[in-house]
Coordinates of C-alpha atoms and ligand atoms in Angstrom, one line a residue:
Chain A
X1 CA 0.5 0.1 0.1
X2 CA 0.9 3.3 -0.9
X3 CA 0.9 6.0 1.3
X4 CA 1.0 9.5 0.7
X5 CA 2.3 12.7 3.4
X6 CA 1.6 16.1 2.5
X7 CA 4.3 18.5 4.6
X8 CA 4.2 21.9 4.4
X9 CA 7.1 24.4 5.6
X10 CA 5.7 26.8 8.2
X11 CA 7.7 29.2 10.5
X12 CA 8.5 27.3 13.5
X13 CA 5.9 27.0 16.6
X14 CA 7.9 28.6 19.1
X15 CA 8.5 31.7 17.4
X16 CA 6.4 34.9 18.7
X17 CA 5.0 36.4 15.1
X18 CA 4.7 40.5 15.3
X19 CA 2.1 41.7 12.3
X20 CA 4.3 44.3 9.4
X21 CA 4.1 48.3 11.0
X22 CA 2.0 48.4 7.7
X23 CA -0.7 45.9 8.1
X24 CA 0.7 44.2 4.7
X25 CA 1.0 40.6 6.9
X26 CA 3.1 39.2 9.3
X27 CA 6.7 39.3 9.3
X28 CA 8.7 36.3 8.2
X29 CA 12.0 37.8 6.9
X30 CA 14.7 36.1 9.1
X31 CA 12.2 33.6 11.1
X32 CA 13.2 30.4 11.8
X33 CA 10.8 27.9 9.5
X34 CA 10.3 24.2 10.5
X35 CA 7.9 21.8 9.4
X36 CA 4.0 22.5 10.4
X37 CA 4.4 19.6 14.3
X38 CA 1.2 18.2 12.6
X39 CA 3.0 17.2 8.9
X40 CA 5.7 15.5 11.5
X41 CA 2.9 13.5 13.1
X42 CA 1.3 12.1 9.5
X43 CA 5.7 11.4 8.3
X44 CA 6.1 9.3 11.3
X45 CA 2.7 7.7 11.3
X46 CA 3.6 6.5 6.8
X47 CA 7.5 5.8 8.7
X48 CA 5.6 3.3 11.4
X49 CA 3.3 1.7 8.6
X50 CA 6.1 1.0 6.1
X51 CA 8.2 -0.3 9.8
X52 CA 5.6 -2.9 10.2
X53 CA 5.3 -3.8 6.5
X54 CA 1.5 -2.2 6.2
X55 CA 2.6 0.5 3.9
X56 CA 4.9 0.0 1.1
X57 CA 5.8 2.9 -0.2
X58 CA 6.3 6.3 1.3
X59 CA 5.8 9.6 -0.7
X60 CA 5.9 12.7 0.3
X61 CA 4.6 16.0 -1.6
X62 CA 5.2 20.1 -0.5
X63 CA 3.5 23.4 -2.1
X64 CA 5.1 26.2 -1.5
X65 CA 8.4 28.3 -2.4
X66 CA 11.0 27.0 -3.7
X67 CA 12.5 26.6 0.4
X68 CA 9.9 24.4 0.4
X69 CA 12.2 21.7 -0.5
X70 CA 14.1 21.7 2.6
X71 CA 10.8 20.5 4.3
X72 CA 10.4 18.0 2.0
X73 CA 14.3 16.7 2.5
X74 CA 13.6 16.5 6.5
X75 CA 11.1 14.2 5.8
X76 CA 12.9 11.9 3.4
X77 CA 16.3 12.5 5.5
X78 CA 13.3 10.8 8.9
X79 CA 12.4 7.6 6.2
X80 CA 10.0 8.5 3.3
X81 CA 11.1 7.0 0.6
X82 CA 10.6 9.6 -2.5
X83 CA 9.7 13.2 -2.8
X84 CA 7.7 15.6 -4.9
X85 CA 8.1 19.0 -4.9
X86 CA 5.6 22.1 -6.5
X87 CA 6.4 25.5 -6.5
X88 CA 4.2 27.8 -6.4
X89 CA 3.9 31.1 -4.1
X90 CA 4.6 31.8 -0.8
X91 CA 3.3 28.5 1.3
X92 CA 0.9 31.0 3.5
X93 CA -0.9 32.5 0.6
X94 CA -1.8 29.3 -1.0
X95 CA -5.1 28.4 0.0
X96 CA -6.4 25.1 1.1
X97 CA -8.9 24.4 -1.3
X98 CA -6.3 25.2 -3.9
X99 CA -3.8 22.8 -2.0
X100 CA -6.7 20.5 -2.3
X101 CA -6.3 21.1 -6.6
X102 CA -3.1 20.3 -6.4
X103 CA -3.1 17.3 -4.1
X104 CA -5.8 15.6 -6.0
X105 CA -4.0 15.8 -9.0
X106 CA -1.1 14.1 -7.8
X107 CA -3.7 11.2 -6.5
X108 CA -5.3 10.7 -9.5
X109 CA -1.5 10.1 -10.7
X110 CA 0.0 8.5 -7.7
X111 CA -3.0 6.5 -6.8
X112 CA -2.4 6.0 -2.9
X113 CA -4.2 3.9 -1.3
X114 CA -3.7 6.5 2.3
X115 CA -3.0 9.8 2.0
X116 CA -2.1 11.1 5.9
X117 CA -2.2 14.7 6.3
X118 CA -2.1 17.0 9.3
X119 CA -5.4 18.3 11.0
X120 CA -4.0 21.9 10.6
X121 CA -0.9 24.6 9.3
X122 CA 0.1 26.7 13.2
X123 CA -0.3 29.4 10.7
X124 CA -2.7 29.8 8.9
X125 CA -4.9 27.8 11.3
X126 CA -7.5 26.8 8.9
X127 CA -7.9 23.3 9.6
X128 CA -9.3 22.5 5.9
X129 CA -6.9 21.0 3.5
X130 CA -6.8 17.0 4.2
X131 CA -11.4 17.8 3.8
X132 CA -10.8 19.2 0.8
X133 CA -8.9 17.1 -1.0
X134 CA -11.4 13.9 0.9
X135 CA -14.8 16.2 -0.8
X136 CA -12.6 16.3 -4.3
X137 CA -11.1 12.8 -4.3
X138 CA -14.7 11.5 -3.3
X139 CA -12.9 9.5 -0.4
X140 CA -14.0 8.8 3.4
X141 CA -12.2 11.3 6.1
X142 CA -10.8 10.8 9.3
X143 CA -10.1 13.7 10.5
X144 CA -8.4 14.2 14.3
X145 CA -6.8 10.8 14.2
X146 CA -4.9 9.5 17.8
X147 CA -5.0 5.8 16.5
X148 CA -5.2 4.7 13.1
X149 CA -5.2 0.9 12.2
X150 CA -5.6 -0.8 8.3
X151 CA -6.6 -3.8 8.6
X152 CA -9.6 -5.4 5.5
X153 CA -8.9 -2.7 3.1
X154 CA -10.3 -0.3 6.4
X155 CA -9.2 2.6 8.1
X156 CA -9.9 2.6 11.8
X157 CA -9.0 5.9 13.8
X158 CA -9.7 6.8 17.3
X159 CA -11.1 10.6 16.6
X160 CA -10.7 13.9 19.5
X161 CA -13.8 14.9 19.1
X162 CA -15.8 17.6 21.7
X163 CA -16.8 15.5 24.4
X164 CA -13.5 12.6 24.2
X165 CA -13.0 10.2 21.5
X166 CA -14.7 8.7 18.4
X167 CA -13.9 5.3 16.5
X168 CA -14.7 5.1 13.8
X169 CA -13.9 3.0 10.1
X170 CA -13.7 4.3 7.1
X171 CA -13.1 2.2 3.5
X172 CA -9.3 3.2 1.5
X173 CA -9.3 4.8 0.1
X174 CA -9.5 7.3 2.6
X175 CA -7.7 10.6 4.1
X176 CA -6.8 10.8 8.4
X177 CA -5.4 13.7 8.6
X178 CA -3.2 13.8 12.5
X179 CA -3.6 15.2 16.6
X180 CA -1.2 15.5 19.0
X181 CA -1.5 12.1 19.9
X182 CA -1.3 10.5 17.8
X183 CA 2.3 9.4 18.2
X184 CA 5.9 11.4 18.6
X185 CA 8.0 12.0 15.3
X186 CA 10.9 11.2 15.1
X187 CA 14.7 13.5 15.0
X188 CA 16.4 12.9 11.7
X189 CA 19.9 11.4 12.5
X190 CA 23.0 12.9 11.2
X191 CA 23.3 9.7 9.0
X192 CA 20.1 9.4 7.6
X193 CA 19.6 13.3 6.4
X194 CA 23.4 12.5 4.2
X195 CA 21.1 9.2 2.9
X196 CA 18.0 11.6 1.8
X197 CA 20.1 14.1 0.3
X198 CA 20.0 11.1 -2.0
X199 CA 16.6 9.9 -2.6
X200 CA 14.3 10.9 -5.8
X201 CA 12.5 14.0 -5.7
X202 CA 10.5 15.4 -8.7
X203 CA 10.1 19.2 -8.7
X204 CA 6.9 20.0 -10.1
X205 CA 4.7 23.2 -10.4
X206 CA 1.6 23.8 -9.9
X207 CA 1.1 24.7 -13.3
X208 CA 1.9 21.2 -13.9
X209 CA -1.4 20.3 -12.2
X210 CA -3.3 23.2 -14.3
X211 CA -4.6 24.4 -11.2
X212 CA -5.3 27.5 -10.2
X213 CA -4.1 29.0 -7.2
X214 CA -5.0 32.6 -6.9
X215 CA -6.5 33.5 -3.7
X216 CA -10.5 33.2 -3.2
X217 CA -10.5 34.8 0.2
X218 CA -9.2 39.1 -0.4
X219 CA -7.0 39.8 2.6
X220 CA -8.4 43.1 3.6
X221 CA -5.9 44.0 6.5
X222 CA -3.5 41.9 9.0
X223 CA -4.3 43.8 12.7
X224 CA -2.5 42.4 16.2
X225 CA -5.2 41.1 18.2
X226 CA -6.2 44.3 20.8
X227 CA -3.4 43.4 24.0
X228 CA -3.8 42.8 27.5
X229 CA -3.8 45.3 30.7
X230 CA -0.7 44.1 32.7
X231 CA -1.9 42.6 35.9
X232 CA -0.7 42.7 39.2
X233 CA 0.8 39.9 42.2
X234 CA -0.3 38.7 44.7
X235 CA 1.3 38.5 48.2
X236 CA -0.6 35.0 49.3
X237 CA -4.0 32.9 48.7
X238 CA -5.7 35.2 50.4
X239 CA -4.9 38.3 49.5
X240 CA -5.9 36.9 46.1
X241 CA -9.2 35.6 47.3
X242 CA -9.4 39.0 48.8
X243 CA -9.5 40.8 44.9
X244 CA -11.1 37.9 43.1
X245 CA -14.4 38.7 45.8
X246 CA -13.8 42.1 45.2
X247 CA -14.3 41.9 41.2
X248 CA -17.3 39.3 42.7
X249 CA -15.4 36.4 41.1
X250 CA -15.9 34.1 43.9
Chain B
X1 CA -29.3 36.5 1.6
X2 CA -30.0 33.3 3.9
X3 CA -28.4 31.1 5.9
X4 CA -28.0 27.5 7.3
X5 CA -26.7 26.8 9.7
X6 CA -25.2 23.6 11.6
X7 CA -26.6 23.0 15.2
X8 CA -24.2 21.7 17.2
X9 CA -25.7 18.7 18.8
X10 CA -23.6 16.0 21.3
X11 CA -24.3 13.7 23.7
X12 CA -27.9 13.7 21.5
X13 CA -28.5 16.8 23.0
X14 CA -28.0 20.0 21.8
X15 CA -25.3 21.7 22.4
X16 CA -27.5 25.3 23.0
X17 CA -24.8 27.0 24.4
X18 CA -22.6 27.0 20.6
X19 CA -25.6 26.6 18.7
X20 CA -26.8 29.7 20.5
X21 CA -24.0 31.7 19.8
X22 CA -22.7 30.8 16.0
X23 CA -27.4 32.1 15.5
X24 CA -26.1 35.0 16.3
X25 CA -23.3 35.2 14.2
X26 CA -25.3 34.0 11.7
X27 CA -28.8 36.0 11.4
X28 CA -26.4 39.1 11.0
X29 CA -26.3 37.3 7.3
X30 CA -30.0 37.4 6.7
X31 CA -33.0 34.7 8.3
X32 CA -31.4 31.3 9.6
X33 CA -32.6 28.0 9.0
X34 CA -30.9 25.3 11.8
X35 CA -30.3 22.1 10.6
X36 CA -30.4 19.4 13.8
X37 CA -29.6 16.2 13.3
X38 CA -30.5 14.1 16.3
X39 CA -33.5 13.7 18.6
X40 CA -36.6 15.5 17.7
X41 CA -35.8 17.3 22.0
X42 CA -33.1 18.6 20.1
X43 CA -34.4 20.3 17.4
X44 CA -37.7 21.5 19.7
X45 CA -35.0 23.0 21.9
X46 CA -33.8 24.6 18.8
X47 CA -36.7 26.2 17.7
X48 CA -36.6 28.1 20.5
X49 CA -33.2 30.0 20.1
X50 CA -33.6 33.9 19.2
X51 CA -33.1 34.6 14.5
X52 CA -33.9 31.1 14.2
X53 CA -36.7 31.2 11.5
X54 CA -36.8 27.6 10.6
X55 CA -35.1 24.1 11.7
X56 CA -34.9 21.3 9.2
X57 CA -34.8 18.1 11.4
X58 CA -33.3 15.1 10.6
X59 CA -33.6 11.5 12.5
X60 CA -31.9 9.4 10.3
X61 CA -28.9 7.3 12.1
X62 CA -26.9 8.1 8.7
X63 CA -26.0 11.4 10.3
X64 CA -26.6 10.8 14.4
X65 CA -23.3 10.4 14.9
X66 CA -21.7 13.5 11.7
X67 CA -19.4 11.4 9.5
X68 CA -18.8 14.0 7.8
X69 CA -19.4 12.5 3.8
X70 CA -23.7 11.7 4.9
X71 CA -23.6 15.2 6.9
X72 CA -21.8 17.5 4.3
X73 CA -24.4 15.1 1.3
X74 CA -27.0 16.3 3.7
X75 CA -26.4 19.9 3.3
X76 CA -25.8 20.2 0.1
X77 CA -29.2 18.7 -1.0
X78 CA -30.4 21.7 0.7
X79 CA -28.2 24.4 0.4
X80 CA -30.0 24.7 -2.6
X81 CA -30.6 28.6 -2.9
X82 CA -28.6 29.7 0.4
X83 CA -25.9 31.9 0.7
X84 CA -24.3 31.6 3.7
X85 CA -23.0 28.2 5.4
X86 CA -22.6 28.1 8.7
X87 CA -21.6 26.0 12.5
X88 CA -19.5 26.9 15.6
X89 CA -16.1 25.8 14.7
X90 CA -16.1 22.2 17.3
X91 CA -14.8 19.4 16.1
X92 CA -18.1 18.3 14.6
X93 CA -18.0 21.4 13.0
X94 CA -14.8 21.5 11.6
X95 CA -14.4 18.0 10.3
X96 CA -18.1 18.8 7.9
X97 CA -17.5 22.2 7.3
X98 CA -14.4 22.5 4.8
X99 CA -15.5 19.6 3.0
X100 CA -18.6 20.8 2.2
X101 CA -16.8 24.1 1.1
X102 CA -14.4 21.9 -1.3
X103 CA -17.8 20.5 -3.3
X104 CA -19.1 23.9 -3.7
X105 CA -15.2 25.2 -5.0
X106 CA -15.6 27.5 -2.5
X107 CA -12.8 28.5 0.2
X108 CA -13.8 27.8 4.6
X109 CA -13.7 30.8 6.1
X110 CA -12.9 28.6 10.0
X111 CA -12.5 30.0 13.5
X112 CA -14.6 33.9 12.1
X113 CA -14.8 36.0 15.2
X114 CA -17.0 39.0 13.7
X115 CA -19.1 39.0 10.8
X116 CA -18.4 42.3 9.1
X117 CA -21.1 42.1 6.4
X118 CA -22.2 39.3 3.9
X119 CA -19.1 38.2 2.4
X120 CA -15.7 39.6 5.4
X121 CA -14.9 38.6 8.4
X122 CA -12.4 39.0 10.7
X123 CA -10.5 35.6 12.0
X124 CA -7.5 34.8 14.2
X125 CA -4.4 33.4 11.9
X126 CA -0.8 32.3 13.7
X127 CA -2.1 30.8 16.8
X128 CA -4.5 34.2 17.1
X129 CA -1.0 36.7 17.5
X130 CA -3.1 38.3 14.4
X131 CA -6.1 39.1 13.4
X132 CA -7.0 39.4 10.1
X133 CA -9.7 40.6 8.2
X134 CA -10.7 38.3 5.0
X135 CA -13.9 39.3 1.8
X136 CA -14.8 36.3 0.1
X137 CA -15.5 36.2 -3.8
X138 CA -17.4 32.5 -3.7
X139 CA -21.1 32.4 -4.4
X140 CA -21.6 30.6 -1.1
X141 CA -19.7 31.7 1.5
X142 CA -18.9 28.7 4.5
X143 CA -17.2 29.8 7.6
X144 CA -17.4 28.3 10.8
X145 CA -17.6 30.5 13.8
X146 CA -15.7 30.5 17.0
X147 CA -18.6 30.5 19.4
X148 CA -16.3 32.8 22.3
X149 CA -16.5 35.4 20.5
X150 CA -20.2 36.1 20.1
X151 CA -23.2 36.4 22.7
X152 CA -25.4 34.0 22.7
X153 CA -29.1 34.2 20.8
X154 CA -31.6 35.1 23.7
X155 CA -34.6 31.8 24.2
X156 CA -37.6 31.9 23.9
X157 CA -38.9 31.0 20.5
X158 CA -41.0 29.0 18.5
X159 CA -39.9 28.5 15.1
X160 CA -41.4 25.9 12.9
X161 CA -39.5 22.7 12.6
X162 CA -39.6 20.6 9.5
X163 CA -39.3 16.7 9.3
X164 CA -36.0 16.4 6.4
X165 CA -34.0 12.6 5.8
X166 CA -31.0 11.6 3.4
X167 CA -31.6 10.8 0.6
X168 CA -28.0 9.2 -0.6
X169 CA -25.7 8.2 2.3
X170 CA -22.7 8.1 0.9
X171 CA -21.5 5.4 3.6
X172 CA -17.8 5.5 3.0
X173 CA -18.0 5.2 6.6
X174 CA -19.2 3.7 10.3
X175 CA -19.2 4.8 13.5
X176 CA -18.0 2.4 15.8
X177 CA -18.1 4.1 18.8
X178 CA -17.8 6.4 20.6
X179 CA -15.4 7.0 23.6
X180 CA -17.2 9.9 25.9
X181 CA -17.1 10.4 29.6
X182 CA -20.1 12.4 31.2
X183 CA -19.0 14.4 34.1
X184 CA -21.4 16.8 35.8
X185 CA -19.1 19.8 35.8
X186 CA -20.0 22.6 33.0
X187 CA -18.7 22.0 29.2
X188 CA -15.3 23.5 29.1
X189 CA -17.0 26.2 25.9
X190 CA -19.3 27.8 27.7
X191 CA -18.7 27.7 31.5
X192 CA -17.7 31.0 33.3
X193 CA -15.3 29.7 35.5
X194 CA -12.1 27.6 34.0
X195 CA -9.6 25.7 36.3
X196 CA -7.0 24.7 34.0
X197 CA -3.9 22.2 35.2
X198 CA -0.6 21.4 33.7
X199 CA 3.1 20.2 33.8
X200 CA 3.6 21.8 36.7
X201 CA -0.1 19.8 38.5
X202 CA 2.7 16.6 38.4
X203 CA 0.3 13.7 38.3
X204 CA -3.1 11.9 37.3
X205 CA -3.7 11.7 41.0
X206 CA -2.8 15.5 41.8
X207 CA -4.6 16.0 39.1
X208 CA -7.9 16.2 41.5
X209 CA -6.3 18.9 42.9
X210 CA -7.3 21.1 40.1
X211 CA -10.6 19.7 40.2
X212 CA -11.2 20.1 43.1
X213 CA -11.2 24.0 43.4
X214 CA -12.9 23.7 39.8
X215 CA -15.8 21.7 41.8
X216 CA -15.3 24.8 44.6
X217 CA -15.8 27.4 42.4
X218 CA -18.4 25.8 40.6
X219 CA -15.6 25.7 37.6
X220 CA -14.8 23.3 34.2
X221 CA -11.6 22.2 34.6
X222 CA -9.0 22.5 31.1
X223 CA -5.5 21.3 30.8
X224 CA -2.6 22.8 28.9
X225 CA -1.1 20.2 26.0
X226 CA 1.4 19.5 27.7
X227 CA -1.1 17.9 31.2
X228 CA -3.1 15.7 28.6
X229 CA 0.2 14.5 26.7
X230 CA 1.4 13.4 30.4
X231 CA -1.8 11.3 30.5
X232 CA -3.1 14.2 33.5
X233 CA -6.6 15.1 32.0
X234 CA -8.1 13.6 29.0
X235 CA -8.0 15.3 25.4
X236 CA -10.8 17.4 25.0
X237 CA -9.9 19.3 28.2
X238 CA -6.7 20.7 26.0
X239 CA -7.2 24.8 25.5
X240 CA -5.1 26.1 23.2
X241 CA -4.5 26.8 20.0
X242 CA -4.9 23.1 18.7
X243 CA -7.4 22.7 21.9
X244 CA -10.5 24.6 22.6
X245 CA -11.7 28.6 22.5
X246 CA -12.4 29.5 25.8
X247 CA -12.9 33.0 27.4
X248 CA -14.8 32.9 30.7
X249 CA -15.1 35.1 33.8
X250 CA -12.7 33.6 34.9
X251 CA -9.5 31.8 33.9
X252 CA -7.2 30.1 36.8
X253 CA -3.9 29.1 35.5
X254 CA -2.8 26.2 37.5
X255 CA 1.6 24.2 37.3
X256 CA 0.2 26.4 33.3
X257 CA 4.0 28.5 31.9
X258 CA 2.2 30.3 29.0
X259 CA 3.2 28.8 25.6
X260 CA 1.6 31.1 22.7
X261 CA -0.6 27.4 21.6
X262 CA -1.7 27.7 24.6
X263 CA -2.9 31.3 25.2
X264 CA -4.2 31.2 22.0
X265 CA -7.0 29.3 23.7
X266 CA -7.7 31.5 27.1
X267 CA -6.3 35.1 26.3
X268 CA -9.6 36.9 25.5
X269 CA -10.6 35.3 29.0
X270 CA -12.0 38.6 30.7
X271 CA -10.2 37.8 34.7
X272 CA -7.1 35.5 34.4
X273 CA -5.3 33.9 37.6
X274 CA -2.0 32.4 37.1
X275 CA -1.0 30.5 40.1
X276 CA 3.1 29.4 38.9
X277 CA 6.3 28.5 41.6
X278 CA 8.0 31.1 38.5
X279 CA 7.7 33.6 38.4
X280 CA 9.2 34.7 35.4
X281 CA 6.6 33.1 33.7
X282 CA 4.4 34.0 30.8
X283 CA 1.4 33.4 31.8
X284 CA 2.2 36.2 34.1
X285 CA 1.9 38.4 31.6
X286 CA -2.1 37.7 30.2
X287 CA -2.7 37.4 34.2
X288 CA -4.7 39.7 35.9
X289 CA -3.5 38.8 39.6
X290 CA 0.0 36.7 39.5
X291 CA 1.0 34.4 42.5
X292 CA 3.9 33.0 42.2
X293 CA 4.0 30.3 45.1
X294 CA 4.4 25.7 44.1
X295 CA 0.7 24.8 43.3
X296 CA 1.0 22.4 46.4
X297 CA 0.5 24.6 48.9
X298 CA -1.8 27.4 47.3
X299 CA -3.8 25.2 45.7
X300 CA -5.2 23.5 48.7
X301 CA -4.9 27.1 50.8
X302 CA -7.5 27.8 47.9
X303 CA -9.8 25.6 48.0
X304 CA -9.9 25.8 51.7
X305 CA -10.7 29.2 52.2
X306 CA -13.0 29.9 49.3
Ligands
LIG1 C1 1.4 22.0 17.5 C2 1.9 22.5 18.0 C3 0.8 22.6 19.1 C4 0.2 22.9 20.4 N1 -1.4 23.3 21.0 C5 -0.9 23.4 22.1 C6 -2.6 23.5 22.6 O1 -4.1 23.7 22.0 N2 -2.4 23.8 24.2 C7 -1.3 24.4 25.1 O2 -1.6 23.8 26.4 N3 -0.2 23.9 24.4 C8 -0.3 23.8 23.6 N4 0.8 22.9 23.0 C9 2.2 23.3 23.5 C10 2.8 24.3 24.1 O3 4.2 24.9 23.1 C11 3.6 24.0 25.6 O4 4.5 22.7 25.4 C12 2.4 23.7 26.4 O5 1.3 24.6 26.5 C13 3.4 23.5 28.1 O6 2.7 23.3 29.1 P1 2.4 23.3 30.4 O7 2.1 25.4 30.4 O8 1.8 22.7 31.3 O9 3.8 23.2 31.1 P2 5.1 23.5 31.2 O10 5.0 24.5 29.8 O11 6.4 22.6 31.7 O12 5.1 24.8 31.8 C14 5.2 23.8 33.0 C15 5.3 25.8 34.3 O13 4.7 24.6 35.7 C16 5.1 25.4 36.4 N5 4.8 24.3 37.8 C17 5.9 23.4 38.4 N6 6.3 22.5 38.8 C18 5.3 23.4 40.0 C19 4.3 24.2 41.4 N7 4.4 23.0 42.2 N8 3.7 24.8 41.7 C20 3.5 25.9 40.7 N9 4.0 25.8 39.2 C21 4.8 24.8 38.9 C22 6.8 25.4 35.8 O14 7.3 27.0 36.8 C23 6.6 26.1 34.3 O15 6.0 27.7 34.3 C24 1.4 22.4 20.9 C25 2.5 23.0 20.9 C26 2.2 22.4 18.7 C27 4.1 22.1 18.6

């Protein structure tokens, strides 16, 4: 079974984002970029399936600017077999709908049985690409996975839902999106980073797939959120209770 | 203009708070038809929400568990002529809405915090460190509502209820089991008071300190990702960028450092209290009242005093 995993290059989760003074967007100049953490979880899930003999090949695909190649190489260093680099405008500007359309074209070509995607990218926080891809393919979807098992042409998935957990079964081929509890992604070892440089990567552009990536949403403004007034430190539990009583909170 | 609102049903009942908050966002866009998938009582409760003009009730088993393929087929079946499709940005809303949007060739707009006009919306990006105003050019706008940013619509309405059925279920997935813990505490997303514990609490057993304080305050229990990952608390209690977003009157953070991802889920709370033994913990930068103390001393004392 072939598994396809899309990976996105995003601002590192440790970086505090600043809005540009002119309100035109956020400042991405000279900030650390990394693989979207949920995509690391997806890559890890796919590699574990390969190690367990469930998957035969793990193909990773990144859609973004030329630097997304680094992200792809990271996925290859973790253990993916081969990559597809699809150059498109800045990764953060390309919307999930356009990404899903490109991925659909990739799926049509590659014919994987399973696509494992992160539940959300931590830049635009959309939480949409996997569901949109499933819709375009007419496939079943299992989002927010915290456990995943493949048997008898089906995926059994435990999902993180609002009140706890839900277990569902999806017929393959299907899309699974990953949540935080699915696994702890490995770090790529130095020898594997070296090896990854020799793994095959096909280089494409969004235009090769005939997908129009023009955003549907026009960004009118980007602004700082309302800040909070700095508070005070209280010296004791008693003082804290007093303050809360003053404001009728307890 | 007209709106199809997907009502939130949880544990066989209408989630009134999430639905009423989404209804107040939706009613700014036009007459609202609410779709309720669940028992008849849930539909009747939805019919009582102000701003809902009509309720469509679907009692089909195929949509009872929120399976995205079936539910999106039903929404599409009912969406003829509507200009907006709206749902609360809960996990169930987030599961189905992007699928609906893609089927309509529209770009979904998730976590809307403000409706400016029929095409223009505000939403947070980068864990809430920036707020974007976006304008949609799509024929049908598909939006999920960040409920913490809206007031709940009033109740006391009596909208008419009509029955609908899904004519053709894709049946690509099947529901096997819900593993839902019943709790007598208030629901996290809608609670007036939330007490959250972090890694500092140290163990699942000691997390009872957090629930004890919560019970004294009539509060919901929340947790940081580290507390959930460590098994101190259930996954659905995670507050943050990738968990639940809350904005209660009072949020008490205990043994939580205040990472960006956690702040994203609680920094719009009206009053924030932080208890942490590290005086430099970033949580103190957003706290109205900060107490530098060992939680194992402070929390029992606080619970005892209240
Ligand atoms: C993709 C991604 C998504 C994420 N999503 C979320 C999310 O939605 N929500 C979330 O919360 N996090 C999220 N995180 C994790 C986040 O980055 C932090 O790692 C996490 O919030 C830390 O949890 P914590 O504050 O409990 O633990 P820590 O950062 O370890 O802090 C523990 C705190 O407890 C204090 N402490 C320890 N012992 C005591 C004591 N005895 N008395 C008093 N204080 C004590 C310490 O001083 C410290 O400040 C996400 C991370 C990633 C990468």
